[in-house]
Short mmCIF file of C-alpha atoms in Angstrom, two decimals:
data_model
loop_
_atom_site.label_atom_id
_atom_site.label_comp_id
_atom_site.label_asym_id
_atom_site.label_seq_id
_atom_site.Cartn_x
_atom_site.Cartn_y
_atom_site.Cartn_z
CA UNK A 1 24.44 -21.92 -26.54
CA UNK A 2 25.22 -23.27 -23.01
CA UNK A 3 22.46 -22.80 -20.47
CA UNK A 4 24.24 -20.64 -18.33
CA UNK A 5 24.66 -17.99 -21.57
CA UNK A 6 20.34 -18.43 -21.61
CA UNK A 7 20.50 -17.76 -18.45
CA UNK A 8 22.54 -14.48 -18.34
CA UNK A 9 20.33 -13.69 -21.07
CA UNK A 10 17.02 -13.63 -20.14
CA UNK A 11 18.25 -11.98 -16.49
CA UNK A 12 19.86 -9.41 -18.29
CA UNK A 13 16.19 -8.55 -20.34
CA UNK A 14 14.63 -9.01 -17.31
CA UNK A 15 16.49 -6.09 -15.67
CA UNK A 16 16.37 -4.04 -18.76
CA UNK A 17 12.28 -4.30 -18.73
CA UNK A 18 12.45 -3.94 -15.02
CA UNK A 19 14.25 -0.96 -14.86
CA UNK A 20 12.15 1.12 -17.98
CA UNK A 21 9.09 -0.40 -16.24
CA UNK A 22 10.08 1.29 -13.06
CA UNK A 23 11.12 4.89 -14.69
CA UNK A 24 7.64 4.65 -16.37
CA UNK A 25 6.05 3.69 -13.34
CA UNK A 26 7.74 6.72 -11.22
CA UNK A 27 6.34 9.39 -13.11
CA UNK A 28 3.65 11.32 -14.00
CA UNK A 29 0.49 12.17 -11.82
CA UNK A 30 0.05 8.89 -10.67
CA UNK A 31 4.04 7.93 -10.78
CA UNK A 32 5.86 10.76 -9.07
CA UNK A 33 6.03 10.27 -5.49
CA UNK A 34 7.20 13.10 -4.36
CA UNK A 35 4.89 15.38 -5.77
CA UNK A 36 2.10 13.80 -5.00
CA UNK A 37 3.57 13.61 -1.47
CA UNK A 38 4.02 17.00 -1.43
CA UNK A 39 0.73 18.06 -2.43
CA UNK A 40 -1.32 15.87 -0.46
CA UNK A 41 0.58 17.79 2.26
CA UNK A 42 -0.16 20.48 1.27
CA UNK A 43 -4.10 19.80 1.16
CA UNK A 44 -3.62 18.73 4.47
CA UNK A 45 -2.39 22.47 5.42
CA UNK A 46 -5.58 23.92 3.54
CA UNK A 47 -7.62 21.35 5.37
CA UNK A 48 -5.97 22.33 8.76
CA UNK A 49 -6.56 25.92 7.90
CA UNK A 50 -10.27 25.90 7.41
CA UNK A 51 -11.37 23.39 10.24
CA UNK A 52 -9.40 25.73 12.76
CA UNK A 53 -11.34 29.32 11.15
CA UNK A 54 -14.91 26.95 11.23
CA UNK A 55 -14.73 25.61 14.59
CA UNK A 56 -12.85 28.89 16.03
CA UNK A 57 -9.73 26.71 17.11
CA UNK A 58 -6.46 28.89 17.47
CA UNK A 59 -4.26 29.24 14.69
CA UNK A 60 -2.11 26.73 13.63
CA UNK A 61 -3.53 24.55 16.50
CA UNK A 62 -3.58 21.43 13.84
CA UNK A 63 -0.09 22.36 12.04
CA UNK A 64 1.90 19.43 10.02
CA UNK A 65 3.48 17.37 12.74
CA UNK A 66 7.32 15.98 13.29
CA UNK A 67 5.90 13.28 15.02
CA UNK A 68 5.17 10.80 12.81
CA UNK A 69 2.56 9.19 15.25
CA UNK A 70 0.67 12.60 15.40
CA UNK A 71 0.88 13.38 11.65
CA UNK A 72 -1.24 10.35 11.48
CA UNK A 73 -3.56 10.98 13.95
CA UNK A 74 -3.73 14.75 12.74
CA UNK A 75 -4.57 13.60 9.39
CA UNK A 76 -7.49 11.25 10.25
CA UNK A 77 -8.86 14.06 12.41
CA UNK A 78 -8.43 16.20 9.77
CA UNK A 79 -10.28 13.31 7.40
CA UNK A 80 -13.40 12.78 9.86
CA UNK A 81 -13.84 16.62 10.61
CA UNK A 82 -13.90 17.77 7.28
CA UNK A 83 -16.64 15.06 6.59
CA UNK A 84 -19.03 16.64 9.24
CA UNK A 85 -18.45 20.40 8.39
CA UNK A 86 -19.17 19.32 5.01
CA UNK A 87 -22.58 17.16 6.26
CA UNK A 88 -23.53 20.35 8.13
CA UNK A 89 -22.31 18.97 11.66
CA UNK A 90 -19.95 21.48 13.18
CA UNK A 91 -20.60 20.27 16.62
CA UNK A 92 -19.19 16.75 15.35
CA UNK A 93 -16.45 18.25 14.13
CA UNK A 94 -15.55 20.31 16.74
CA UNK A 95 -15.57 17.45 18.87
CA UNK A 96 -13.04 15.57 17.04
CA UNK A 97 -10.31 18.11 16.71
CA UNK A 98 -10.57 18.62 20.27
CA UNK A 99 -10.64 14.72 21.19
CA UNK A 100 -7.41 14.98 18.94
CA UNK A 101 -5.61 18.04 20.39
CA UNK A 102 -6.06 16.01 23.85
CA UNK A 103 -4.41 13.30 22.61
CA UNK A 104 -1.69 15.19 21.27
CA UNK A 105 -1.15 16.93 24.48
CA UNK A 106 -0.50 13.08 26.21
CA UNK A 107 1.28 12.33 23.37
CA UNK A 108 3.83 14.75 23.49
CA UNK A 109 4.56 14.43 27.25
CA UNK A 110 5.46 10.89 26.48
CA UNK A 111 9.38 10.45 25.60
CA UNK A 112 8.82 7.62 23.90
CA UNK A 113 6.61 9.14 21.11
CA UNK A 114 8.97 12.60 21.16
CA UNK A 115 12.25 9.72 20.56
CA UNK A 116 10.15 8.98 16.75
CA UNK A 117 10.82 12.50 15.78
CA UNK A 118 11.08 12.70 12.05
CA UNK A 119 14.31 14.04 11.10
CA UNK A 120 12.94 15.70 7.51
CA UNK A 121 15.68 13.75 5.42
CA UNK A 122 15.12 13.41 1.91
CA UNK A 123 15.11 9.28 2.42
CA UNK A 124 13.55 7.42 4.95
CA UNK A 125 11.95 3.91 5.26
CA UNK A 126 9.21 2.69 6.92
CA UNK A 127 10.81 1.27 10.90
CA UNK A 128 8.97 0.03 13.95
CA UNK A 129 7.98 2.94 16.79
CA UNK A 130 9.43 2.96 19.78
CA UNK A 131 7.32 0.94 22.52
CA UNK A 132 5.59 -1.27 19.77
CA UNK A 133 1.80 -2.76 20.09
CA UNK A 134 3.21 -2.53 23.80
CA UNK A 135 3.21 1.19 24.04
CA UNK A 136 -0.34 3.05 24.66
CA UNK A 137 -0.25 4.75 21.43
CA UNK A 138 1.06 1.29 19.90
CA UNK A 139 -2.18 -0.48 20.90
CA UNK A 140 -4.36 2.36 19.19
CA UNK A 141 -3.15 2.39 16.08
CA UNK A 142 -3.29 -1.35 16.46
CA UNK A 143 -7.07 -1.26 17.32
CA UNK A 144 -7.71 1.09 14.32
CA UNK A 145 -6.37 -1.54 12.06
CA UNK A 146 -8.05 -4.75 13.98
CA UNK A 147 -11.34 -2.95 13.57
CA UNK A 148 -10.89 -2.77 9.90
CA UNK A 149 -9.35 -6.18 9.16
CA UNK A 150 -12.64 -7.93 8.45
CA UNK A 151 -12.26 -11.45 6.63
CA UNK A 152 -16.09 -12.89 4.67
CA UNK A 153 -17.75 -10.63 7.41
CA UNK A 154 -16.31 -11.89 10.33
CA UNK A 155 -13.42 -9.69 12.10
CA UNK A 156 -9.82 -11.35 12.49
CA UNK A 157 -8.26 -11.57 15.90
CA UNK A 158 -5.42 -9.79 16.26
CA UNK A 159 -2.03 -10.26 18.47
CA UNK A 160 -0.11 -7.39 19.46
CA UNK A 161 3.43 -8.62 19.46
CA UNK A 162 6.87 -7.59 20.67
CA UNK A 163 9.56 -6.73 17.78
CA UNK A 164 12.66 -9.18 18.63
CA UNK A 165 16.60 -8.78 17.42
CA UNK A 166 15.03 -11.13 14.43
CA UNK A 167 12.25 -9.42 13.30
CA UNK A 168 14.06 -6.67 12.98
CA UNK A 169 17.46 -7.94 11.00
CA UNK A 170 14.41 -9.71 8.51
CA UNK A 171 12.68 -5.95 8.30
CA UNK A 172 16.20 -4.64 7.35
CA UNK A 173 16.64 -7.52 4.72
CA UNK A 174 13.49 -7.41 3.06
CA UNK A 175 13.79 -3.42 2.75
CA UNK A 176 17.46 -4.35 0.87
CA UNK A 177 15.85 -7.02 -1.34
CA UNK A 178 12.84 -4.85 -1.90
CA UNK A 179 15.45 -1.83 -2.50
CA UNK A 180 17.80 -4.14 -4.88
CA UNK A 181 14.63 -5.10 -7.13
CA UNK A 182 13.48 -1.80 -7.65
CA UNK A 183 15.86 0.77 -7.07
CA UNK A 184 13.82 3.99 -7.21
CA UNK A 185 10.30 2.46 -6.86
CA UNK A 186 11.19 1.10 -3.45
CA UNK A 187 12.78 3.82 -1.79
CA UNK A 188 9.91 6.48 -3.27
CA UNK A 189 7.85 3.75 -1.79
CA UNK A 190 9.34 3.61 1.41
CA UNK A 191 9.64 7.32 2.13
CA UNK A 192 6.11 7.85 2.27
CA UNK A 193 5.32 5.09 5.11
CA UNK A 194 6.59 6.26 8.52
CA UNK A 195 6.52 2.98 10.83
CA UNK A 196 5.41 -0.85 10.54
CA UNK A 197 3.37 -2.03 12.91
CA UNK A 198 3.51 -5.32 14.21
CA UNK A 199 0.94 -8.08 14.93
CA UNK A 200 0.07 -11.86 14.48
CA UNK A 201 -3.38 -13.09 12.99
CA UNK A 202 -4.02 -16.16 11.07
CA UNK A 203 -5.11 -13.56 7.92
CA UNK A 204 -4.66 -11.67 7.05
CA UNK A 205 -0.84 -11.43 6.79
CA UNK A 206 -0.60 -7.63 5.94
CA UNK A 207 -2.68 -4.67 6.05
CA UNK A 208 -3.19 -0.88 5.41
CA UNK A 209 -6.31 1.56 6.64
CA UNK A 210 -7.03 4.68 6.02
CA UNK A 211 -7.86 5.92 9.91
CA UNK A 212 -3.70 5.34 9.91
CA UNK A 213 -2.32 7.05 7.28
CA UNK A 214 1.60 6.57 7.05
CA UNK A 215 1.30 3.69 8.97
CA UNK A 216 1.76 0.12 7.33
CA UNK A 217 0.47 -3.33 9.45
CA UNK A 218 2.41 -6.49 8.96
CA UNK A 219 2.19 -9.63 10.60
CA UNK A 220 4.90 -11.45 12.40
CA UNK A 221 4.75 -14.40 10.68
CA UNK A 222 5.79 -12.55 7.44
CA UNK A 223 9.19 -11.86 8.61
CA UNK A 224 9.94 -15.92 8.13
CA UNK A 225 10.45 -14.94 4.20
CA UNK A 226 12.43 -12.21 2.94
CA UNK A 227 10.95 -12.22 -0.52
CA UNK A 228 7.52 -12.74 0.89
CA UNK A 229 8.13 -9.74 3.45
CA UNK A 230 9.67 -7.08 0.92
CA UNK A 231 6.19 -7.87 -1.43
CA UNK A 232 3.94 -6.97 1.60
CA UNK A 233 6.08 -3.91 3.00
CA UNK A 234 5.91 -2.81 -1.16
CA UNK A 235 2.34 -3.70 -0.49
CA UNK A 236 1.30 -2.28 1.65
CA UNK A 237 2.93 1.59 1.12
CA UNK A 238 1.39 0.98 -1.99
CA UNK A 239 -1.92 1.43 -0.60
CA UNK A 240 -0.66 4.85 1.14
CA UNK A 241 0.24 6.31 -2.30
CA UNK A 242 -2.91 5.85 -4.02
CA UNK A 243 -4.74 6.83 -0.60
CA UNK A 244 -2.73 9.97 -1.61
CA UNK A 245 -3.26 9.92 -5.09
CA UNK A 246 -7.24 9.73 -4.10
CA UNK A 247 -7.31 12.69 -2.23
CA UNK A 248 -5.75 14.99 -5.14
CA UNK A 249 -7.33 13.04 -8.26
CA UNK A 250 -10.99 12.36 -9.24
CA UNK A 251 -10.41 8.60 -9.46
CA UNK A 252 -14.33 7.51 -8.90
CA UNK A 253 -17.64 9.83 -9.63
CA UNK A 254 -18.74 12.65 -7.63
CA UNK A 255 -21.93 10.87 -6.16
CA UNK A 256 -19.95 7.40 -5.60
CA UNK A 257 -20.83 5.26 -3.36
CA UNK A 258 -18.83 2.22 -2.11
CA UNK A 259 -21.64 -0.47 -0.96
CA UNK A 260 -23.01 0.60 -4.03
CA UNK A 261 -20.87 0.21 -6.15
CA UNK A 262 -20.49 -1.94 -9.37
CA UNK A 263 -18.30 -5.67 -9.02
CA UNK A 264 -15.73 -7.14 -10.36
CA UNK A 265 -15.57 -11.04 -9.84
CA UNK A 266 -12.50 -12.18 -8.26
CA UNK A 267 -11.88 -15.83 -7.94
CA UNK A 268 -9.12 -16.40 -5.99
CA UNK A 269 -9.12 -15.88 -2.28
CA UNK A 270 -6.61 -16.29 1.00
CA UNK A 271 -5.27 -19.61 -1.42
CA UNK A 272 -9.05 -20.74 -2.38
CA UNK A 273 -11.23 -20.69 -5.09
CA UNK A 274 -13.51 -18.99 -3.18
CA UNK A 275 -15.18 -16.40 -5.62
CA UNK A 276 -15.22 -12.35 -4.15
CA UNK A 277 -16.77 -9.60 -5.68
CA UNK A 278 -15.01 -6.46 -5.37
CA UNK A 279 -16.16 -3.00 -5.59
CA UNK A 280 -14.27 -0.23 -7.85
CA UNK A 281 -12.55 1.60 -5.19
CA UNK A 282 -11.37 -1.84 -4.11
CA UNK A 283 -10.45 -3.35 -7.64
CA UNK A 284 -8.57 -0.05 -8.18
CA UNK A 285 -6.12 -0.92 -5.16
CA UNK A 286 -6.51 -4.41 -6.34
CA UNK A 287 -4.96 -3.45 -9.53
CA UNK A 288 -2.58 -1.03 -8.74
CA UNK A 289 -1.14 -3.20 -6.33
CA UNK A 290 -0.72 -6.58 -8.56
CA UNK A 291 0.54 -4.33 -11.67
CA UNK A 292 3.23 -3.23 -9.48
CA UNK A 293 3.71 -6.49 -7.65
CA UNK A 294 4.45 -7.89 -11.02
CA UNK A 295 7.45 -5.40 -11.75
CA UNK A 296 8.85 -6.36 -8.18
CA UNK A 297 9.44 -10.06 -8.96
CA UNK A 298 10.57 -8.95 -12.50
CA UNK A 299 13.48 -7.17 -10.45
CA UNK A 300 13.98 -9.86 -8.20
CA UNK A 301 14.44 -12.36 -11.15
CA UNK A 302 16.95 -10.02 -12.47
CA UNK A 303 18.93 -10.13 -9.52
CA UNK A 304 18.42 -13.40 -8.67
CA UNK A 305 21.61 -14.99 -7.12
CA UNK A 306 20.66 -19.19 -7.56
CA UNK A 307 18.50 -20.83 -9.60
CA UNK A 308 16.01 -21.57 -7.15
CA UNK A 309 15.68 -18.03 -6.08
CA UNK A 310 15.04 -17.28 -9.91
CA UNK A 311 12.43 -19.95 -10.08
CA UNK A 312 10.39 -18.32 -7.18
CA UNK A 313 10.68 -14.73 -8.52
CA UNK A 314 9.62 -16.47 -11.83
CA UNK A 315 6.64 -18.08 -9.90
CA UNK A 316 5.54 -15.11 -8.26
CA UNK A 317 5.88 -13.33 -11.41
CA UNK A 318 3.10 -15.20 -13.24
CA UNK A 319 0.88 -14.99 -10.24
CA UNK A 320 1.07 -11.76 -9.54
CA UNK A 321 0.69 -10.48 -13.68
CA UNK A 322 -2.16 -12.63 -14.08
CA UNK A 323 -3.84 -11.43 -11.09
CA UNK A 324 -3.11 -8.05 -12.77
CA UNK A 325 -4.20 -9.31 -16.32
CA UNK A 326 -7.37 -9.93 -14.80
CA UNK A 327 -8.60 -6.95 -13.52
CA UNK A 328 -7.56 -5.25 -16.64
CA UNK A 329 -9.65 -7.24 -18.76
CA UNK A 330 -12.85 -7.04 -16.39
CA UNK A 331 -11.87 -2.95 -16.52
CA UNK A 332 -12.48 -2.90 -20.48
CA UNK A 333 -16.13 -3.18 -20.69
CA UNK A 334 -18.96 -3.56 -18.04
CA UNK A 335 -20.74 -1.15 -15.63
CA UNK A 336 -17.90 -0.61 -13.18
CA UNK A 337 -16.69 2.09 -15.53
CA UNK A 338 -19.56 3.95 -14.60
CA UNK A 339 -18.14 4.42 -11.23
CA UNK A 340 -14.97 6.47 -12.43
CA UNK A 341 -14.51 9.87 -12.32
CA UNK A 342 -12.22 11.54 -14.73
CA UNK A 343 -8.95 10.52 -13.42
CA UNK A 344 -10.04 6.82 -13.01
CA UNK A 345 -9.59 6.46 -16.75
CA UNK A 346 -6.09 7.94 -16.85
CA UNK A 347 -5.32 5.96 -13.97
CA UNK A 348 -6.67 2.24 -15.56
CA UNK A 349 -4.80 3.45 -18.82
CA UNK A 350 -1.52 4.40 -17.17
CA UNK A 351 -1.27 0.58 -15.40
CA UNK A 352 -2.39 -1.07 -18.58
CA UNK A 353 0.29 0.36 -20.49
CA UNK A 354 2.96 -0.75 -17.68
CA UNK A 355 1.05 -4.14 -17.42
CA UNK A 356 1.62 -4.96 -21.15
CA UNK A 357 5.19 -4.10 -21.60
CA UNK A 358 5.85 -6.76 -18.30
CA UNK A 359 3.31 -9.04 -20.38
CA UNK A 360 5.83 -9.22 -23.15
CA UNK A 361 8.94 -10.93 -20.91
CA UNK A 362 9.77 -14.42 -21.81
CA UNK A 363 10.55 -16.46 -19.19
CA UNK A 364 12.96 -19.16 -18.84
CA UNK A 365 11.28 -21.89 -20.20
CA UNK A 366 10.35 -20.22 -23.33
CA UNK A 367 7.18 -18.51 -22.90
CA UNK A 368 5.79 -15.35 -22.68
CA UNK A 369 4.24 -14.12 -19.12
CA UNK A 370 1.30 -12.56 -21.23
CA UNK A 371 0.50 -16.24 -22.28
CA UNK A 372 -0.27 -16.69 -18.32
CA UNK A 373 -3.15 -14.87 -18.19
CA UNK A 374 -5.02 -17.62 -16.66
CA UNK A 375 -2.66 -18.62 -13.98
CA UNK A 376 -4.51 -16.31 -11.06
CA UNK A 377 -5.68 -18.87 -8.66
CA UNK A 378 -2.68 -20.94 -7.79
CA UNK A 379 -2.32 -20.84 -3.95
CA UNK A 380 0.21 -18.82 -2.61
CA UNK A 381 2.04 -17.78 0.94
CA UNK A 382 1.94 -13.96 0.76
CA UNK A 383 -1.94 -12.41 1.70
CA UNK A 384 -4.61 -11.53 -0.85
CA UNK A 385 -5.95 -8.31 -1.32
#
């Protein structure tokens, strides 16, 4: 058998397993997109609802906005009031609806913000807002993320930067290759992030926080790769859909508390062997993202054009499954169980399954990825979790 019949081969099992790895992996509660899209939008409406009858706001006051900018700053609002009605703290809540509804009033007077106007197709992807980091609203949404993006306890600086002709053709390609990998998972993906915003820090390379919901934050200096660019965009809208999936689905227990929380170990970190300890809310997005992660470089291998972009994909691959590997064996046993609520099981159980079909590939030279399961710490470009 000539080598170029092995390697038809093993690309065409690799986009066999890809592509029922993907239809697994895009339904269900935790799979389907679009209804759990759809339903976290419509808690939002419920939430919107009672915050406007307890703090005696006027009706529809904090409807579902057009504007992607000010569905994400509704949403927050929406987040932080309904913590301090619930605490007992109407005053505090109060407060930030109205801080919001003034910002919404500047917002919309701006034509900048009205040109992002979602146009409410069934497909979208995630593109850069008009006026960047540059733009006033830019620079907020920038802060909210530079005052989460906190690296062994020290916060990163961050860069607001301009988005050239270059960035943007490498956003467009990385989309396509991300798009070509994954078919379905991609574009579900992508329809649920509204805009990328961009920035330059030395780490991390990528980010996602929940005060900016349907936003995704990725650094300049990501855009030099394609492949390394489509993994972070995939990424990072994979943090958005299990934000989602959190709201509608009892992943941890009632009473949890992060900084509280059980650890896992994780020793690999930013390329080191630095050892972390994450927390089960964390190891949750840890593993959901790597799982997934895995299946992307499993499509890219199948539609790999050269042999060296097969060997990457193939690299990538085993990093990115063992990373995975790992946090499903620390999920078996130990007291970071305790921390899950109902759904939490489902949800370990449903990525497991996925994870061990992918385990079973064989890769080029001969072996199976599941015999990998130690090859978690090799340095890598692309940011850590």
């Amino acid at each position: 058998m000539s080598s170029q019949t092995v390697q038809v081969a093993w690309r065409e099992r690799a986009a066999e397993l890809a592509a029922s790895t993907e239809e697994y992996l895009t339904k269900g509660i935790f799979g389907d997109a679009a209804n759990i899209s759809d339903t976290v939008a419509s808690y939002y409406r419920g939430a919107a609802w009672a915050c406007e009858q307890a703090c005696g706001l006027d009706p529809d006051s904090l409807r579902e906005e057009t504007i992607p900018q000010l569905e994400s700053l509704r949403r927050f609002a929406l987040d932080e009031a309904l913590h301090h009605l619930m605490a007992e703290e109407p005053d505090q809540a109060r407060g930030v609806l109205s801080g919001h509804l003034a910002l919404r009033t500047r917002a919309i007077a701006d034509p900048l913000v009205v040109r992002d106007t979602y146009s409410g197709s069934s497909y979208s992807e995630p593109t850069f807002p008009h006026g960047g980091t540059e733009h006033w609203l830019g620079r907020l949404f920038l802060k909210r993320f530079s005052d989460t993006a906190i690296i062994n306890g020290k916060t990163v600086e961050i860069t607001p930067r301009l988005v050239t002709d270059r960035i943007a053709a490498a956003r467009t390609r990385a989309i396509a290759l991300a798009q070509r990998s994954l078919p379905q998972l991609a574009r579900e993906l992508f329809s649920s992030v509204h805009h990328v915003v961009l920035y330059r820090a030395a780490q991390p390379y990528s980010g996602y926080t929940i005060s900016a919901p349907l936003f995704v934050f990725v650094a300049e200096q990501t855009f030099e790769r394609d492949e390394v660019a489509a993994e972070l965009l995939i990424h990072e809208c994979l943090h958005q859909k299990l934000s989602d999936i959190s709201v509608i689905r009892s992943l941890l227990r009632p009473d949890y508390v992060d900084s509280e929380s059980a650890t896992i170990a994780v020793p690999w970190s930013f390329g080191s062997d630095r050892i972390r300890r994450f927390s089960a809310d964390r190891s949750f997005a840890a593993f959901h993202v790597y799982a997934h992660q895995s299946l992307l470089y499993l499509g890219m291998l199948a539609t790999s054009n050269s042999d060296s972009d097969a060997t990457l994909a193939a690299d990538n691959l085993i990093l990115s499954w063992a990373r995975a590997a790992h946090f499903d064996r620390e999920f078996s046993t130990g007291p970071i169980r305790d921390e899950w609520g109902p759904d939490g099981y489902r949800f370990v159980e449903w990525l497991s399954h996925a994870l061990c079909e992918i385990g079973k590939f064989r890769l080029p030279d001969g072996t199976t990825l599941s015999s990998h399961a130690d090859a978690f710490a090799r340095p890598k470009t692309a940011a850590d979790i």
